Amino acid sequence: MQRIAIIDIGSNSARLVISHIYKNGAYNMVYNQKEALRLSQKVDEKNMLTEVAFSSTIETMKSFAYMCKIYQADKTIAVATAAIRNAANGAELVARVAEETGIQLHIISGNTEAYISYLGVINTLNVKDGIIFDLGGGSTELILFKNRKILESVSLPIGAVNTTSMFNTRNVMPANVFSDVSFFIMSRLEKYPWLKQNGLPLIGVGGTARTVAKIIQREKKYPATKIHNYSYTAQTYRSFFNRLRNTNLDQRKKISGLSSERSDIILAGSSIISCLLEATGAKKLITSGCGLREGLFFDYYSKENHVPIIAKDILKMSRENVLNLYEPDQQHSRHITHLVLSMFDGWSELHGLRKNYRRLLETAALLHDIGITINFYSHARHSAYMILNAKLFGLTHKEQVITAAIAGWHNGVSKNYFKDRFYKELLSDANWKTINKLALLLALAESLDYTETSQIHVIEPSINKKNATLKLYAQGIPSIEMHQIQEHLSWFKKTFGVELKVQLATEKCISPLLVVGST
């Protein structure tokens, strides 16, 4: 196992993230620490970081170095961005950090920062075309990508902290000041005509973007706290920003979702987003909980494990990671997946579901047994919880809920599993009917490998006007599987309105004596 520490010294805050990479290639984060530094506010008139900036940074880095030692980090990747990059004495601070903590900080360029943030987004959001903005304390990186490839990028020295200091918007932002701020930002954005991409989503990375999403979620009483891949309209943002502009610092400290440490810089940060909406013509904003730190991890992981730095299929990548992380019987899980997808494809006229549901069913089937890690009994319920909270990229919040519910019902329907508000408010009656159909298919597939021996190796589902047929090809007589599948025949009839006839064949020879079906 490898222990990887990633340190990001930004203009507003510093973060340490430690992740484990296991022998089978699975990885997960095991430690996260954040410290507020506000380096962009600790610069004198000569553009020199002050002694206070030096002492606070070194103290923070000593704390990070201690935690790296506690976690026995094998590799430490540490980067510094805008505040240290732009300071006249940034290199001196880097040298002091190395001398006093043993950690070598690397000052990365604005273009490098933009690229690494792009890696964090493109490997975790299922978006083909868009504009990423990584809004930090001292800079904002802008990246235009199409077909998941970067076309343009730039780093601008405009951030939530330095803009707050420049226009003194810590407490309030009168209309005339907002006008000055907007003119200042727009005059810089107008230098990059490629930003005008009407219709492409604006994807927000960084603390300001996450905070705005959190506030909007609270206002809308969204039934979850998950920020990554949360989207909302430009009009929703403008309504939020118009309300925010009329607040003072004390009032903002009482806003649900807005931390006290960010309440003084949120006006400037939100103004930058407002200008970006105008400059790009975006109609939708998507929040990314992944950016620079995740990009640094993917960069390291891809090189060490010889995998593409940009995943071709982010859902497949992330669910394979979850599968390897919890280590169920993978042969069984993959065989179940093969069987259930055969049923989904063969009975498409019967279930009438869109092809998009196939990938949700595939994900639920692959991960349906990970709950055994907690307890075999009620493992379907545990699997549902784990899927709901896993880092599964490429799914919307609603799709992840549906996937969790499918897995949760693979031992039979029980709505008691899903009384949680997240399920109740995100899923409609139509969604539950879909889940019931897909869970039934998964339950049938589970029955067909109940002994986990892959004895039934091929199935042929078909349908006619009177009933559905499932022809099974097996080595020998799978008596336990044949018994188990009968347990679901009434569920099948109730769900699809036709009887299911199960026919067993050996060596491609149908045995008329081995046919089961509802009566």
Coordinates of C-alpha atoms in Angstrom, one line a residue:
M1 CA 0.0 0.0 0.0
Q2 CA 1.1 3.5 -0.8
R3 CA 0.3 6.6 1.3
I4 CA 0.1 9.8 -0.8
A5 CA 0.0 13.2 0.8
I6 CA -1.1 16.2 -1.4
I7 CA -0.6 19.8 -0.1
D8 CA -2.1 22.8 -1.8
I9 CA -1.1 26.2 -0.5
G10 CA -3.6 28.6 -2.0
S11 CA -4.2 32.4 -1.6
N12 CA -7.0 31.9 0.8
S13 CA -6.3 28.6 2.5
A14 CA -4.0 25.6 2.7
R15 CA -5.1 22.0 2.5
L16 CA -3.5 18.6 3.2
V17 CA -5.2 15.5 1.8
I18 CA -3.8 12.0 2.4
S19 CA -4.9 9.0 0.3
H20 CA -4.2 5.3 0.3
I21 CA -3.5 3.4 -2.8
Y22 CA -3.9 -0.3 -2.2
K23 CA -2.1 -3.2 -3.9
N24 CA -5.1 -3.9 -6.1
G25 CA -5.1 -0.3 -7.4
A26 CA -8.0 0.9 -5.3
Y27 CA -7.7 4.3 -3.6
N28 CA -9.5 6.4 -1.1
M29 CA -8.9 9.5 1.0
V30 CA -8.2 8.9 4.7
Y31 CA -7.3 12.4 6.0
N32 CA -8.2 16.0 5.2
Q33 CA -7.0 19.2 6.9
K34 CA -7.8 22.8 6.0
E35 CA -6.2 25.9 7.5
A36 CA -7.1 29.5 6.6
L37 CA -4.0 31.5 5.6
R38 CA -5.3 34.6 3.7
L39 CA -1.9 35.0 2.0
S40 CA -3.4 37.4 -0.5
Q41 CA -4.1 39.8 2.3
K42 CA -0.6 39.5 3.8
V43 CA 1.3 41.3 1.1
D44 CA 2.9 44.8 1.6
E45 CA 3.1 47.7 -0.9
K46 CA 6.2 46.2 -2.4
N47 CA 4.4 43.0 -3.3
M48 CA 6.3 41.2 -0.6
L49 CA 4.7 38.5 1.6
T50 CA 4.9 39.9 5.2
E51 CA 6.6 38.2 8.1
V52 CA 3.1 37.3 9.4
A53 CA 2.6 35.4 6.1
F54 CA 5.9 33.6 6.5
S55 CA 5.2 32.6 10.1
S56 CA 1.6 31.4 9.5
T57 CA 2.6 29.4 6.4
I58 CA 5.6 27.8 8.1
E59 CA 3.4 27.0 11.2
T60 CA 0.8 25.4 9.0
M61 CA 3.4 23.4 7.0
K62 CA 4.9 22.1 10.3
S63 CA 1.4 20.9 11.2
F64 CA 1.1 19.2 7.8
A65 CA 4.5 17.7 8.0
Y66 CA 3.6 16.2 11.4
M67 CA 0.4 14.6 10.0
C68 CA 2.3 13.2 7.1
K69 CA 4.7 11.6 9.6
I70 CA 1.7 10.2 11.6
Y71 CA 0.2 8.7 8.5
Q72 CA 3.6 7.5 7.3
A73 CA 3.2 9.2 3.9
D74 CA 5.4 7.5 1.2
K75 CA 5.1 10.4 -1.2
T76 CA 4.3 14.1 -0.6
I77 CA 3.3 16.4 -3.4
A78 CA 3.1 20.0 -2.4
V79 CA 2.2 23.0 -4.6
A80 CA 1.9 26.7 -4.1
T81 CA -0.4 28.8 -6.3
A82 CA -1.2 32.5 -6.9
A83 CA -0.3 34.2 -3.7
I84 CA 3.2 32.8 -3.5
R85 CA 3.6 32.7 -7.2
N86 CA 3.0 36.4 -7.6
A87 CA 4.9 37.6 -4.5
A88 CA 8.4 39.0 -5.0
N89 CA 9.7 36.9 -2.2
G90 CA 7.7 33.7 -2.9
A91 CA 10.9 31.7 -3.6
E92 CA 12.3 32.8 -0.3
L93 CA 9.2 31.5 1.5
V94 CA 9.5 28.2 -0.3
A95 CA 13.1 27.9 0.8
R96 CA 12.2 28.6 4.4
V97 CA 9.4 26.0 4.3
A98 CA 11.9 23.4 3.0
E99 CA 14.5 24.3 5.7
E100 CA 12.1 24.2 8.6
T101 CA 9.7 21.4 7.6
G102 CA 11.5 19.3 5.1
I103 CA 8.6 19.8 2.6
Q104 CA 9.6 21.0 -0.9
L105 CA 6.9 23.3 -2.2
H106 CA 6.6 23.7 -5.9
I107 CA 5.4 27.0 -7.3
I108 CA 3.2 26.1 -10.3
S109 CA 2.4 28.5 -13.1
G110 CA -1.1 29.7 -13.8
N111 CA -1.3 27.5 -16.9
T112 CA -0.2 24.5 -15.0
E113 CA -2.7 25.2 -12.3
A114 CA -5.5 25.5 -14.9
Y115 CA -4.5 22.1 -16.5
I116 CA -4.4 20.3 -13.2
S117 CA -7.8 21.7 -12.2
Y118 CA -9.1 20.5 -15.5
L119 CA -7.8 17.0 -14.8
G120 CA -9.7 17.0 -11.5
V121 CA -12.9 18.1 -13.2
I122 CA -12.8 16.0 -16.4
N123 CA -12.2 12.8 -14.5
T124 CA -15.1 13.3 -12.1
L125 CA -17.9 15.1 -14.1
N126 CA -19.7 13.6 -17.1
V127 CA -19.6 16.8 -19.2
K128 CA -18.4 16.8 -22.8
D129 CA -18.1 20.6 -23.4
G130 CA -17.9 23.4 -20.9
I131 CA -16.0 26.3 -19.3
I132 CA -14.3 25.6 -16.0
F133 CA -13.5 28.4 -13.6
D134 CA -11.3 27.7 -10.6
L135 CA -11.9 30.7 -8.4
G136 CA -9.4 31.0 -5.6
G137 CA -8.3 33.7 -3.2
G138 CA -5.7 35.4 -5.5
S139 CA -6.5 34.1 -9.0
T140 CA -9.1 32.6 -11.3
E141 CA -8.2 29.9 -13.8
L142 CA -10.5 29.7 -16.9
I143 CA -10.5 26.6 -19.1
L144 CA -12.5 26.0 -22.3
F145 CA -12.9 22.4 -23.2
K146 CA -14.8 20.6 -26.0
N147 CA -15.1 16.9 -26.5
R148 CA -13.3 16.6 -23.1
K149 CA -10.2 18.2 -24.5
I150 CA -8.7 21.6 -23.6
L151 CA -8.9 24.2 -26.3
E152 CA -8.0 27.4 -24.3
S153 CA -6.9 28.3 -20.8
V154 CA -5.8 31.4 -18.9
S155 CA -5.0 32.3 -15.3
L156 CA -6.1 35.8 -14.2
P157 CA -4.9 37.5 -11.0
I158 CA -8.4 38.1 -9.8
G159 CA -9.6 36.2 -6.8
A160 CA -12.0 36.5 -3.9
V161 CA -9.4 37.7 -1.4
N162 CA -7.5 40.2 -3.4
T163 CA -10.6 41.6 -5.0
T164 CA -12.1 42.1 -1.6
S165 CA -9.0 44.0 -0.5
M166 CA -8.8 46.1 -3.7
F167 CA -12.4 47.3 -3.4
N168 CA -12.9 47.1 0.3
T169 CA -16.1 44.9 0.1
R170 CA -15.5 43.0 3.4
N171 CA -18.7 44.5 4.9
V172 CA -20.9 45.9 2.2
M173 CA -21.0 46.4 -1.5
P174 CA -22.9 49.6 -2.5
A175 CA -24.2 49.8 -6.1
N176 CA -21.4 52.2 -7.2
V177 CA -18.8 49.8 -5.8
F178 CA -20.4 46.8 -7.5
S179 CA -20.3 48.8 -10.7
D180 CA -16.6 49.5 -10.3
V181 CA -15.9 45.8 -9.4
S182 CA -17.9 44.6 -12.5
F183 CA -16.1 47.0 -14.8
F184 CA -12.7 45.9 -13.4
I185 CA -13.5 42.2 -13.9
M186 CA -15.3 42.5 -17.3
S187 CA -12.4 44.6 -18.7
R188 CA -10.1 41.7 -18.1
L189 CA -12.5 39.0 -19.3
E190 CA -13.1 40.8 -22.5
K191 CA -9.5 40.2 -23.6
Y192 CA -10.5 36.6 -24.1
P193 CA -13.2 36.4 -26.8
W194 CA -13.2 32.6 -26.6
L195 CA -15.1 32.8 -23.3
K196 CA -18.2 33.7 -25.2
Q197 CA -19.7 30.2 -25.7
N198 CA -23.5 30.6 -25.5
G199 CA -25.1 27.4 -24.2
L200 CA -22.0 25.8 -22.6
P201 CA -22.3 25.2 -18.9
L202 CA -20.0 27.1 -16.4
I203 CA -18.3 24.6 -14.1
G204 CA -17.2 26.1 -10.7
V205 CA -14.2 24.9 -8.8
G206 CA -13.0 26.2 -5.4
G207 CA -14.3 27.4 -2.1
T208 CA -16.5 30.3 -3.4
A209 CA -18.2 28.0 -6.0
R210 CA -18.9 25.3 -3.4
T211 CA -20.2 27.8 -0.9
V212 CA -22.6 29.4 -3.4
A213 CA -24.0 25.9 -4.2
K214 CA -24.3 25.1 -0.5
I215 CA -26.3 28.3 0.2
I216 CA -28.6 27.7 -2.8
Q217 CA -29.1 24.1 -1.7
R218 CA -30.1 25.3 1.8
E219 CA -32.5 27.9 0.4
K220 CA -34.1 25.3 -1.8
K221 CA -34.2 22.8 1.0
Y222 CA -32.4 20.3 -1.2
P223 CA -32.6 16.9 0.5
A224 CA -28.8 16.2 0.5
T225 CA -25.5 17.9 1.3
K226 CA -23.6 16.5 -1.7
I227 CA -22.1 19.4 -3.6
H228 CA -20.2 17.7 -6.5
N229 CA -22.2 17.7 -9.7
Y230 CA -24.9 19.9 -8.2
S231 CA -26.3 22.2 -10.9
Y232 CA -28.6 25.2 -11.1
T233 CA -29.7 27.8 -13.6
A234 CA -28.1 31.1 -14.3
Q235 CA -31.4 32.8 -13.2
T236 CA -31.2 31.0 -9.8
Y237 CA -27.7 32.4 -9.4
R238 CA -28.7 35.9 -10.3
S239 CA -31.6 35.8 -7.8
F240 CA -29.2 34.6 -5.1
F241 CA -26.6 37.2 -5.9
N242 CA -29.1 40.1 -5.9
R243 CA -30.1 39.1 -2.4
L244 CA -26.5 38.7 -1.3
R245 CA -25.5 42.1 -2.5
N246 CA -27.9 43.8 -0.1
T247 CA -26.4 42.2 3.0
N248 CA -23.8 43.4 5.4
L249 CA -21.1 41.2 7.1
D250 CA -23.2 40.5 10.3
Q251 CA -26.2 39.5 8.2
R252 CA -24.1 37.2 6.0
K253 CA -22.7 35.4 9.1
K254 CA -26.2 34.2 9.7
I255 CA -26.7 32.8 6.2
S256 CA -27.1 29.0 6.3
G257 CA -24.3 27.3 4.4
L258 CA -21.9 30.3 4.5
S259 CA -19.0 29.9 6.9
S260 CA -17.9 32.8 9.0
E261 CA -14.4 32.6 7.6
R262 CA -15.8 33.2 4.1
S263 CA -18.5 35.7 4.8
D264 CA -16.2 38.7 4.3
I265 CA -14.9 37.6 0.9
I266 CA -18.1 36.1 -0.6
L267 CA -19.3 39.4 -2.1
A268 CA -16.2 39.8 -4.3
G269 CA -16.1 36.1 -5.2
S270 CA -19.7 36.1 -6.2
S271 CA -19.2 39.2 -8.3
I272 CA -16.6 37.3 -10.3
I273 CA -19.0 34.5 -11.0
S274 CA -21.7 37.1 -12.0
C275 CA -19.3 38.6 -14.5
L276 CA -18.3 35.2 -15.8
L277 CA -22.0 34.4 -16.5
E278 CA -22.3 37.6 -18.5
A279 CA -19.0 37.0 -20.4
T280 CA -19.7 33.4 -21.3
G281 CA -23.5 33.5 -21.8
A282 CA -23.9 30.3 -19.8
K283 CA -27.4 29.2 -18.9
K284 CA -26.3 26.7 -16.3
L285 CA -23.8 26.3 -13.5
I286 CA -22.4 23.0 -12.3
T287 CA -20.4 22.7 -9.1
S288 CA -17.4 20.5 -9.0
G289 CA -16.1 19.3 -5.6
C290 CA -13.0 18.1 -7.4
G291 CA -10.2 20.3 -8.7
L292 CA -6.5 21.0 -8.1
R293 CA -5.9 18.4 -5.4
E294 CA -7.8 15.6 -7.3
G295 CA -6.0 16.6 -10.5
L296 CA -2.6 16.2 -8.7
F297 CA -3.7 12.8 -7.5
F298 CA -4.9 11.6 -10.9
D299 CA -1.7 12.8 -12.5
Y300 CA 0.4 10.8 -10.0
Y301 CA -1.9 7.8 -10.1
S302 CA -1.9 7.5 -13.9
K303 CA 1.8 7.6 -14.1
E304 CA 2.4 5.1 -11.3
N305 CA -0.3 2.7 -12.5
H306 CA 0.2 3.2 -16.2
V307 CA -3.4 4.2 -16.9
P308 CA -4.7 7.1 -19.1
I309 CA -4.5 10.4 -17.3
I310 CA -8.0 11.2 -18.6
A311 CA -10.4 8.4 -18.0
K312 CA -12.4 7.3 -21.1
D313 CA -15.4 6.3 -19.0
I314 CA -15.5 8.0 -15.6
L315 CA -18.4 5.9 -14.3
K316 CA -16.6 2.7 -15.2
M317 CA -13.4 4.0 -13.6
S318 CA -15.0 5.0 -10.4
R319 CA -17.2 2.0 -9.9
E320 CA -14.2 -0.3 -10.5
N321 CA -12.4 1.6 -7.8
V322 CA -15.3 1.1 -5.4
L323 CA -15.5 -2.6 -6.4
N324 CA -11.8 -3.0 -5.7
L325 CA -12.0 -1.0 -2.5
Y326 CA -14.6 -3.3 -0.8
E327 CA -13.5 -6.5 -2.5
P328 CA -16.7 -8.5 -2.8
D329 CA -16.5 -11.8 -4.8
Q330 CA -15.7 -10.1 -8.1
Q331 CA -16.2 -13.2 -10.3
H332 CA -19.7 -13.5 -8.9
S333 CA -20.4 -9.7 -9.2
R334 CA -19.3 -9.6 -12.8
H335 CA -21.2 -12.8 -13.7
I336 CA -24.4 -11.3 -12.1
T337 CA -23.8 -8.2 -14.2
H338 CA -23.5 -10.2 -17.4
L339 CA -26.7 -12.1 -16.7
V340 CA -28.8 -9.0 -15.7
L341 CA -27.7 -7.0 -18.8
S342 CA -28.6 -10.0 -21.0
M343 CA -32.1 -9.8 -19.4
F344 CA -32.3 -6.0 -19.8
D345 CA -31.4 -6.3 -23.5
G346 CA -33.5 -9.3 -24.3
W347 CA -36.6 -8.0 -22.6
S348 CA -36.4 -4.4 -23.8
E349 CA -40.0 -4.5 -25.1
L350 CA -41.2 -5.9 -21.8
H351 CA -39.7 -3.3 -19.5
G352 CA -39.8 -0.4 -21.9
L353 CA -37.0 1.5 -20.3
R354 CA -34.5 3.9 -21.9
K355 CA -31.0 2.6 -22.6
N356 CA -29.7 5.1 -20.1
Y357 CA -31.0 2.9 -17.3
R358 CA -28.7 0.1 -18.5
R359 CA -25.7 1.8 -17.0
L360 CA -27.5 2.3 -13.7
L361 CA -28.4 -1.4 -13.6
E362 CA -24.9 -2.3 -14.6
T363 CA -23.5 -0.2 -11.7
A364 CA -26.0 -1.6 -9.2
A365 CA -25.2 -5.2 -10.3
L366 CA -21.4 -4.8 -10.0
L367 CA -21.7 -3.3 -6.5
H368 CA -24.8 -5.1 -5.2
D369 CA -22.7 -7.1 -2.7
I370 CA -20.3 -4.5 -1.3
G371 CA -22.5 -4.3 1.8
I372 CA -21.2 -7.7 2.9
T373 CA -18.2 -5.8 4.0
I374 CA -20.4 -4.5 6.9
N375 CA -22.6 -7.5 7.6
F376 CA -23.9 -10.3 5.4
Y377 CA -27.3 -10.0 7.0
S378 CA -29.2 -7.1 5.4
H379 CA -26.2 -6.6 3.1
A380 CA -28.6 -5.3 0.4
R381 CA -29.5 -2.4 2.7
H382 CA -25.8 -1.8 3.5
S383 CA -24.9 -1.9 -0.2
A384 CA -27.6 0.7 -1.0
Y385 CA -26.1 3.1 1.6
M386 CA -22.6 2.6 0.4
I387 CA -23.5 3.1 -3.2
L388 CA -25.4 6.2 -2.3
N389 CA -22.4 7.7 -0.6
A390 CA -19.6 6.3 -2.8
K391 CA -17.6 8.5 -5.1
L392 CA -19.3 7.3 -8.2
F393 CA -18.6 9.8 -11.0
G394 CA -20.6 10.2 -14.1
L395 CA -24.0 9.9 -12.4
T396 CA -26.3 12.7 -11.4
H397 CA -27.5 12.9 -7.8
K398 CA -30.8 11.3 -8.8
E399 CA -29.2 8.6 -10.9
Q400 CA -27.0 7.6 -7.9
V401 CA -30.1 7.4 -5.7
I402 CA -31.8 5.1 -8.3
T403 CA -28.7 2.9 -8.5
A404 CA -28.6 2.6 -4.7
A405 CA -32.3 1.7 -4.5
I406 CA -31.9 -1.0 -7.2
A407 CA -29.1 -2.7 -5.3
G408 CA -31.1 -2.3 -2.0
W409 CA -34.0 -4.3 -3.4
H410 CA -32.0 -7.1 -4.9
N411 CA -33.2 -9.4 -2.1
G412 CA -36.8 -8.2 -2.5
V413 CA -38.9 -5.1 -2.3
S414 CA -38.9 -3.2 1.0
K415 CA -39.7 0.5 1.0
N416 CA -38.7 0.6 4.7
Y417 CA -35.1 0.7 3.4
F418 CA -35.8 4.1 1.8
K419 CA -37.6 6.3 4.2
D420 CA -34.7 8.7 4.1
R421 CA -35.6 12.2 2.9
F422 CA -33.1 12.0 0.1
Y423 CA -35.0 9.2 -1.5
K424 CA -38.5 10.6 -0.8
E425 CA -37.9 14.0 -2.3
L426 CA -35.8 13.1 -5.3
L427 CA -37.8 10.1 -6.6
S428 CA -41.2 10.1 -8.1
D429 CA -43.7 7.3 -8.2
A430 CA -42.6 6.7 -11.8
N431 CA -39.0 6.4 -10.6
W432 CA -40.0 3.8 -8.0
K433 CA -41.8 1.7 -10.7
T434 CA -38.6 1.8 -12.8
I435 CA -36.5 0.8 -9.7
N436 CA -38.9 -2.1 -9.1
K437 CA -38.4 -3.4 -12.6
L438 CA -34.6 -3.2 -12.5
A439 CA -34.4 -4.6 -9.0
L440 CA -36.5 -7.6 -10.2
L441 CA -34.0 -8.2 -13.0
L442 CA -31.1 -8.0 -10.5
A443 CA -32.9 -10.4 -8.1
L444 CA -33.4 -12.9 -11.0
A445 CA -29.8 -12.7 -11.9
E446 CA -28.8 -13.2 -8.3
S447 CA -31.0 -16.3 -8.1
L448 CA -29.2 -17.7 -11.2
D449 CA -25.9 -17.7 -9.4
Y450 CA -27.1 -18.3 -5.9
T451 CA -24.2 -20.8 -5.3
E452 CA -21.7 -18.3 -6.8
T453 CA -20.3 -21.0 -9.0
S454 CA -21.3 -19.6 -12.4
Q455 CA -23.0 -22.9 -13.2
I456 CA -25.5 -21.2 -15.4
H457 CA -23.2 -19.6 -17.9
V458 CA -25.5 -18.4 -20.7
I459 CA -29.1 -17.2 -20.7
E460 CA -31.5 -16.4 -23.6
P461 CA -34.4 -14.1 -22.6
S462 CA -37.3 -13.8 -25.0
I463 CA -41.0 -12.7 -25.0
N464 CA -44.2 -13.5 -26.9
K465 CA -47.8 -12.4 -26.5
K466 CA -48.5 -14.9 -23.7
N467 CA -45.4 -14.9 -21.5
A468 CA -41.8 -14.3 -21.1
T469 CA -39.2 -17.0 -21.4
L470 CA -35.8 -17.4 -19.9
K471 CA -33.8 -20.2 -21.4
L472 CA -30.8 -21.3 -19.2
Y473 CA -27.7 -23.1 -20.3
A474 CA -25.9 -24.8 -17.5
Q475 CA -23.3 -27.4 -16.7
G476 CA -25.1 -30.1 -14.9
I477 CA -28.4 -29.5 -13.0
P478 CA -28.3 -26.2 -11.0
S479 CA -31.0 -27.3 -8.6
I480 CA -30.5 -24.6 -6.0
E481 CA -30.6 -21.9 -8.6
M482 CA -33.8 -23.4 -10.1
H483 CA -35.4 -23.4 -6.7
Q484 CA -34.3 -19.8 -6.0
I485 CA -35.7 -18.3 -9.2
Q486 CA -39.2 -19.7 -8.4
E487 CA -39.3 -17.4 -5.4
H488 CA -39.5 -14.4 -7.8
L489 CA -42.1 -15.7 -10.3
S490 CA -45.1 -14.0 -8.6
W491 CA -43.0 -10.7 -8.4
F492 CA -42.4 -11.0 -12.1
K493 CA -46.1 -11.5 -12.9
K494 CA -47.1 -8.6 -10.7
T495 CA -44.5 -6.3 -12.3
F496 CA -44.8 -7.2 -16.0
G497 CA -48.3 -8.6 -16.2
V498 CA -47.1 -11.8 -17.9
E499 CA -45.9 -15.2 -16.6
L500 CA -42.2 -16.1 -16.7
K501 CA -41.3 -19.6 -18.0
V502 CA -37.9 -20.8 -17.1
Q503 CA -36.4 -23.5 -19.3
L504 CA -33.2 -25.3 -18.5
A505 CA -30.9 -26.7 -21.2
T506 CA -27.7 -28.7 -21.0
E507 CA -25.2 -28.9 -23.8
K508 CA -27.7 -26.8 -26.0
C509 CA -30.3 -29.6 -25.6
I510 CA -33.6 -28.5 -24.1
S511 CA -35.0 -30.8 -21.3
P512 CA -38.8 -30.5 -21.3
L513 CA -38.8 -32.0 -17.8
L514 CA -36.9 -29.0 -16.3
V515 CA -39.4 -26.2 -16.9
V516 CA -40.7 -24.0 -14.2
G517 CA -43.2 -21.2 -14.4
S518 CA -46.0 -19.5 -12.5
T519 CA -49.4 -21.1 -12.7

